[in-house]
Coordinates of C-alpha atoms and ligand atoms in Angstrom, one line a residue:
M53 CA 107.4 95.2 80.4
I54 CA 111.4 95.1 80.3
D55 CA 113.2 92.3 80.4
G56 CA 110.8 90.0 80.4
K57 CA 109.5 91.0 84.0
K58 CA 106.8 93.0 84.5
T59 CA 107.3 97.1 84.9
M60 CA 105.8 99.4 87.7
L61 CA 106.7 103.4 87.5
S62 CA 105.3 106.2 89.6
G63 CA 107.1 109.1 92.1
M64 CA 106.3 112.5 93.7
Q65 CA 105.8 116.1 93.0
S66 CA 109.3 117.7 94.3
T67 CA 107.2 119.8 95.9
G68 CA 107.7 121.4 100.1
M69 CA 108.5 117.8 102.8
I70 CA 106.6 114.7 102.7
T71 CA 104.8 113.6 105.3
L72 CA 103.5 110.7 106.8
G73 CA 100.7 110.2 105.1
N74 CA 102.6 110.0 101.5
Y75 CA 105.0 107.7 103.3
L76 CA 102.2 105.3 105.2
G77 CA 99.9 105.6 101.7
A78 CA 102.6 105.2 98.9
L79 CA 106.2 104.9 100.0
K80 CA 106.2 102.4 102.9
N81 CA 104.1 100.3 99.7
W82 CA 106.8 101.0 97.1
V83 CA 109.5 99.6 99.6
N84 CA 107.3 96.5 100.4
L85 CA 107.2 95.8 96.3
N86 CA 111.4 95.7 96.6
D87 CA 110.8 91.7 98.0
E88 CA 108.9 91.0 94.6
E89 CA 112.0 90.2 91.9
D90 CA 109.7 89.7 88.9
I91 CA 108.8 93.8 89.1
K92 CA 110.8 96.0 87.4
C93 CA 110.2 99.2 89.1
F94 CA 110.8 103.2 88.4
Y95 CA 110.3 106.0 91.1
G96 CA 111.2 109.2 89.6
I97 CA 111.4 112.4 91.3
M98 CA 108.7 114.6 89.8
D99 CA 110.4 118.1 89.7
L100 CA 108.7 119.0 85.8
H101 CA 105.8 118.8 87.3
S102 CA 106.8 120.8 90.3
I103 CA 107.3 123.9 87.9
T104 CA 103.0 124.2 87.5
V105 CA 103.8 125.8 90.6
R106 CA 105.9 128.7 91.6
Q107 CA 109.4 127.6 93.1
N108 CA 111.9 129.7 95.2
P109 CA 115.2 128.2 93.2
A110 CA 117.1 126.9 95.9
E111 CA 114.3 125.4 98.6
F112 CA 113.2 123.5 95.6
R113 CA 116.7 122.3 94.5
K114 CA 116.8 121.2 98.1
N115 CA 113.9 119.8 98.5
A116 CA 114.1 117.8 95.4
R117 CA 117.8 116.0 97.1
T118 CA 115.8 116.3 100.2
L119 CA 112.9 113.5 98.6
L120 CA 115.4 111.6 96.4
L121 CA 117.4 111.2 100.0
L122 CA 114.2 109.9 102.2
Y123 CA 113.2 107.6 99.0
I124 CA 116.6 106.0 99.4
A125 CA 116.1 106.6 103.6
A126 CA 112.9 104.4 103.4
G127 CA 114.7 101.1 102.1
L128 CA 114.4 101.9 97.8
D129 CA 117.5 100.7 97.1
P130 CA 119.1 102.6 94.2
E131 CA 120.8 99.6 92.9
K132 CA 117.7 97.9 92.8
N133 CA 115.0 100.8 92.0
C134 CA 115.5 103.5 89.5
I135 CA 115.3 105.8 91.4
F136 CA 115.3 109.6 88.9
Y137 CA 114.9 112.9 89.0
Q138 CA 112.7 113.3 86.3
S139 CA 114.5 116.8 85.1
H140 CA 117.3 114.6 83.9
V141 CA 115.7 112.4 81.4
P142 CA 114.6 115.0 78.8
A143 CA 112.5 112.2 77.1
H144 CA 109.6 113.2 79.6
S145 CA 109.4 117.1 78.0
E146 CA 109.7 115.6 74.7
L147 CA 107.0 112.8 74.9
G148 CA 104.9 115.5 77.2
W149 CA 104.6 117.5 73.9
I150 CA 103.7 114.8 71.5
L151 CA 101.1 113.5 73.7
D152 CA 99.9 117.0 74.2
C153 CA 99.0 116.8 70.3
Y154 CA 97.0 113.6 71.0
T155 CA 94.8 114.3 73.6
Y156 CA 91.9 117.2 73.5
M157 CA 91.4 120.6 75.0
G158 CA 87.7 119.1 76.2
E159 CA 89.7 116.0 78.1
M160 CA 91.1 117.8 80.2
N161 CA 88.9 120.4 81.0
R162 CA 86.9 117.7 82.6
M163 CA 90.0 117.1 85.6
T164 CA 88.9 117.4 88.6
Q165 CA 92.6 118.3 90.1
F166 CA 93.2 120.7 87.7
K167 CA 90.0 123.0 89.1
D168 CA 91.2 122.0 92.2
K169 CA 94.9 123.8 91.9
A170 CA 93.3 126.4 89.7
A171 CA 91.0 127.9 92.7
K172 CA 94.0 127.2 94.9
H173 CA 96.0 129.3 92.4
A174 CA 94.4 131.7 91.0
D175 CA 96.8 134.0 90.1
N176 CA 98.8 131.4 88.1
I177 CA 96.3 129.3 86.0
N178 CA 100.1 128.3 83.2
T179 CA 99.0 126.2 80.7
G180 CA 101.6 123.3 82.3
L181 CA 98.5 123.5 85.1
F182 CA 96.8 122.5 82.9
T183 CA 98.8 120.3 80.5
Y184 CA 99.9 118.1 84.0
P185 CA 98.2 115.0 83.2
V186 CA 99.7 114.9 79.9
L187 CA 103.4 115.1 81.4
M188 CA 102.4 112.5 83.7
A189 CA 100.7 109.8 80.9
A190 CA 104.5 110.8 79.1
D191 CA 106.2 109.3 82.8
I192 CA 104.4 106.4 82.2
L193 CA 104.2 105.3 78.9
L194 CA 107.8 106.3 78.6
Y195 CA 108.9 102.8 80.9
Q196 CA 106.2 100.7 79.2
A197 CA 104.6 100.8 82.6
D198 CA 102.2 97.7 83.5
L199 CA 101.4 99.1 87.2
V200 CA 101.2 102.2 88.7
P201 CA 100.7 102.5 92.3
V202 CA 98.7 105.6 92.9
G203 CA 95.9 107.2 95.5
K204 CA 92.3 108.2 94.6
D205 CA 92.9 111.3 94.0
Q206 CA 95.3 110.7 90.6
M207 CA 92.4 107.9 89.6
Q208 CA 91.9 110.3 86.7
H209 CA 94.7 111.2 85.7
L210 CA 95.5 107.8 84.8
E211 CA 92.1 106.4 83.0
I212 CA 93.8 109.3 80.4
T213 CA 96.8 108.4 80.1
R214 CA 94.9 104.9 79.2
D215 CA 92.6 107.0 76.6
I216 CA 96.1 108.4 75.1
A217 CA 97.9 105.4 74.7
N218 CA 94.6 103.7 73.7
R219 CA 94.5 106.6 71.0
F220 CA 97.8 106.4 70.3
N221 CA 98.4 102.6 70.0
G222 CA 94.9 102.9 67.6
I223 CA 96.8 104.7 65.0
Y224 CA 99.9 103.4 65.2
G225 CA 99.9 100.0 66.0
D226 CA 101.2 98.9 69.2
V227 CA 103.4 101.7 70.8
F228 CA 102.5 101.8 74.6
T229 CA 101.7 99.1 76.9
I230 CA 97.7 100.2 78.9
P231 CA 99.5 100.7 82.6
E232 CA 96.7 99.6 85.5
A233 CA 96.9 100.5 88.4
Y234 CA 98.0 99.1 91.8
I235 CA 96.7 99.3 94.5
G236 CA 99.5 98.3 97.4
K237 CA 98.2 96.0 100.2
S238 CA 98.2 98.2 103.0
G239 CA 97.9 102.0 101.0
A240 CA 96.1 103.9 103.8
K241 CA 94.7 107.3 103.6
I242 CA 96.0 109.4 106.3
M243 CA 93.8 112.1 107.4
S244 CA 94.7 115.9 108.6
L245 CA 96.2 115.8 112.7
Q246 CA 93.8 118.9 112.3
D247 CA 90.8 118.2 110.4
P248 CA 90.1 114.8 109.9
T249 CA 87.8 115.3 107.0
K250 CA 90.4 116.7 104.7
K251 CA 93.6 114.4 103.2
M252 CA 96.9 115.2 105.2
S253 CA 98.8 117.3 103.1
K254 CA 102.0 118.6 102.7
S255 CA 100.6 122.0 100.9
D256 CA 98.1 122.4 104.6
E257 CA 99.6 126.0 105.3
N258 CA 98.9 124.9 109.2
P259 CA 102.5 122.9 110.3
N260 CA 99.7 121.3 112.7
A261 CA 98.1 119.5 110.4
S262 CA 100.7 116.8 108.9
I263 CA 103.4 115.0 110.3
Y264 CA 106.6 115.2 108.4
L265 CA 109.4 113.1 108.0
L266 CA 112.0 114.7 109.3
D267 CA 110.0 116.0 112.3
D268 CA 112.1 115.2 115.6
K269 CA 110.4 112.7 118.3
D270 CA 109.4 115.4 120.4
T271 CA 107.5 117.5 117.6
I272 CA 105.4 114.1 116.7
M273 CA 104.3 113.8 120.0
R274 CA 102.9 117.7 120.1
K275 CA 100.9 117.1 117.2
F276 CA 99.9 114.1 118.5
K277 CA 99.0 115.8 121.2
R278 CA 97.3 118.6 119.6
A279 CA 95.4 116.0 117.3
V280 CA 91.8 117.0 116.6
T281 CA 89.5 114.1 118.0
D282 CA 85.7 114.2 119.0
S283 CA 84.2 115.3 122.5
D284 CA 82.7 112.1 123.8
N285 CA 86.2 110.4 125.2
C286 CA 85.6 106.9 123.3
I287 CA 87.8 105.1 121.4
A288 CA 85.9 103.2 118.8
Y289 CA 86.6 102.8 115.1
S290 CA 83.7 104.7 112.8
E291 CA 83.0 106.7 110.0
D292 CA 80.9 109.5 112.8
K293 CA 84.3 109.7 114.5
P294 CA 86.7 111.1 111.3
G295 CA 88.9 112.0 114.2
I296 CA 89.9 108.7 116.1
K297 CA 89.4 106.9 112.8
N298 CA 92.9 108.7 111.8
L299 CA 94.9 107.8 114.2
I300 CA 93.3 104.2 114.5
D301 CA 94.5 104.0 110.5
I302 CA 97.6 106.1 111.3
Y303 CA 98.4 103.0 114.2
C304 CA 97.0 100.1 112.2
A305 CA 99.7 101.4 109.2
V306 CA 102.4 101.3 111.3
T307 CA 102.2 98.4 113.3
K308 CA 100.3 96.4 110.5
K309 CA 97.4 95.5 113.3
T310 CA 94.5 95.8 112.2
P311 CA 91.3 98.0 113.5
D312 CA 89.4 95.7 116.2
E313 CA 93.0 94.7 117.1
A314 CA 93.6 98.3 117.6
V315 CA 90.7 98.7 119.2
K316 CA 91.4 96.3 122.0
D317 CA 94.8 97.6 122.3
F318 CA 93.0 100.9 123.3
T319 CA 90.5 99.8 125.7
G320 CA 89.6 101.0 129.0
L321 CA 92.4 104.6 127.4
G322 CA 91.0 108.1 126.7
Y323 CA 92.1 109.6 124.2
G324 CA 95.1 111.3 125.4
Q325 CA 96.9 108.2 125.9
L326 CA 95.6 107.0 122.3
K327 CA 97.3 109.8 121.7
E328 CA 100.2 109.3 123.0
I329 CA 100.4 105.6 122.3
V330 CA 99.8 106.1 118.5
G331 CA 102.7 109.4 118.3
E332 CA 105.1 106.5 119.7
A333 CA 104.8 104.0 117.1
V334 CA 105.1 106.5 114.7
A335 CA 108.1 108.0 116.2
E336 CA 109.3 104.1 115.8
E337 CA 108.3 103.5 113.0
L338 CA 110.7 107.0 111.7
A339 CA 113.0 107.2 113.5
P340 CA 115.3 104.5 111.7
L341 CA 114.3 106.8 108.0
Y342 CA 115.8 110.1 109.9
R343 CA 119.1 107.5 110.6
R344 CA 119.7 106.6 107.5
Y345 CA 118.4 110.2 106.2
D346 CA 121.2 111.6 107.9
E347 CA 123.6 109.0 106.5
L348 CA 123.3 109.8 103.2
L349 CA 123.6 113.5 104.1
K350 CA 126.9 112.6 104.7
D351 CA 127.8 110.5 102.1
K352 CA 127.6 112.6 98.6
E353 CA 128.9 111.1 96.7
Y354 CA 127.4 107.6 97.1
V355 CA 123.7 109.3 96.4
D356 CA 125.3 111.4 93.4
R357 CA 126.4 108.2 91.3
A358 CA 123.6 106.8 92.1
I359 CA 121.9 109.7 90.4
K360 CA 124.0 109.6 87.6
N361 CA 123.9 105.8 86.8
N362 CA 120.7 105.9 87.5
A363 CA 119.5 108.6 85.3
E364 CA 121.7 107.1 82.6
Q365 CA 119.3 103.3 83.0
A366 CA 116.4 105.7 83.4
S367 CA 117.0 106.9 79.6
Y368 CA 118.6 104.5 78.1
Y369 CA 114.7 103.1 78.5
A370 CA 112.7 106.4 78.2
N371 CA 114.6 107.2 74.6
K372 CA 113.8 103.6 73.4
T373 CA 110.6 104.3 73.5
L374 CA 110.5 107.6 72.5
R375 CA 112.7 106.6 69.3
K376 CA 110.0 104.5 68.7
V377 CA 107.2 107.1 68.9
K378 CA 109.0 109.1 67.3
K379 CA 109.3 107.0 63.9
K380 CA 105.7 105.8 63.8
I381 CA 104.8 109.4 63.6
G382 CA 106.7 110.1 60.8
F383 CA 109.3 112.2 62.4
T384 CA 112.9 112.4 60.6
E385 CA 115.5 110.7 61.6
M386 CA 119.1 112.5 62.3
P387 CA 121.9 111.3 59.2
R388 CA 124.9 109.8 61.3
Ligands
LIG622 N1 100.5 113.6 89.8 C1 101.6 112.5 90.8 C2 100.7 113.2 92.6 O1 101.2 114.0 92.7 C3 103.0 112.5 90.3 C4 103.2 111.3 89.2 C5 103.8 112.4 88.2 C6 102.6 111.2 89.4 N2 103.9 111.6 87.3 C7 103.7 110.2 87.9 C8 103.0 109.9 89.9 C9 103.6 109.4 87.4 C10 102.7 108.2 89.2 C11 103.5 108.3 87.9 O2 101.1 111.9 93.4

């Protein structure tokens, strides 16, 4: 809680270009939350997490800026939400280290995402990758977040955050708010266009598998045209038809229709027409975002000011928690 308001925190890693899946599954939900006056929202550009995988410096910097602009372009007003770079608030690293000392190897060893990522990056299984969830716990606990909007793949990390917070509170008294998962209204899970049994991912090597938020209309239409479906040319919403189901899910997330309504819209059409309609709907949804992004790109001063103000605001709240933590543990305060 902050100033009597419920507090929410979420964020994305600034690695690569975010996809339609990130947008419909997360970002769009955050924007919808804007209307809920009684929640104080923090959204991080989680750049410290990004370096668990090796980054090219120039690209890394650019990706982080792009992600920030996309947050704003999608409708997160930086005057109403605290949008910040994780690396601008040193308290994240500091609490991350502290919480490392309250987390067991055995707990980290059970993290399924670590196992997946370690398998994927076998040449760079660094300890940061291993303790990734502890840094995430620090992100959440620093802001005393009540609510954390996360997808299924991050649930285990939220669970461990709750375990760490409970353990710490058990030793030192009520220091941290115990966060809960916030399941958004739509929260669509969007699958790869090339393999609809796999989640759409920004790290997919095949660019046709994902719609990136800054893809232009031609690219969007082309990718949908190539989307993998099945051979029976019958539009139905069913687990047995993951490709078609995914296209319908995308359509529904964009148009706010139910799958039943969508299937009705498509009666009598073939797959080619379905793909075209879904592509059009997505292009229409993303067009204003693209325009706003372009405006922001030209307004460096506005964006820089927002970054600075929000970093200061985030630091204020984060440092408050960090001071409390250090005092409880018994660190010596620096003499004034
Ligand atoms: N691990 C999250 C992801 O990859 C990103 C993240 C970092 C995050 N810190 C967070 C999400 C804190 C929610 C809260 O999606």
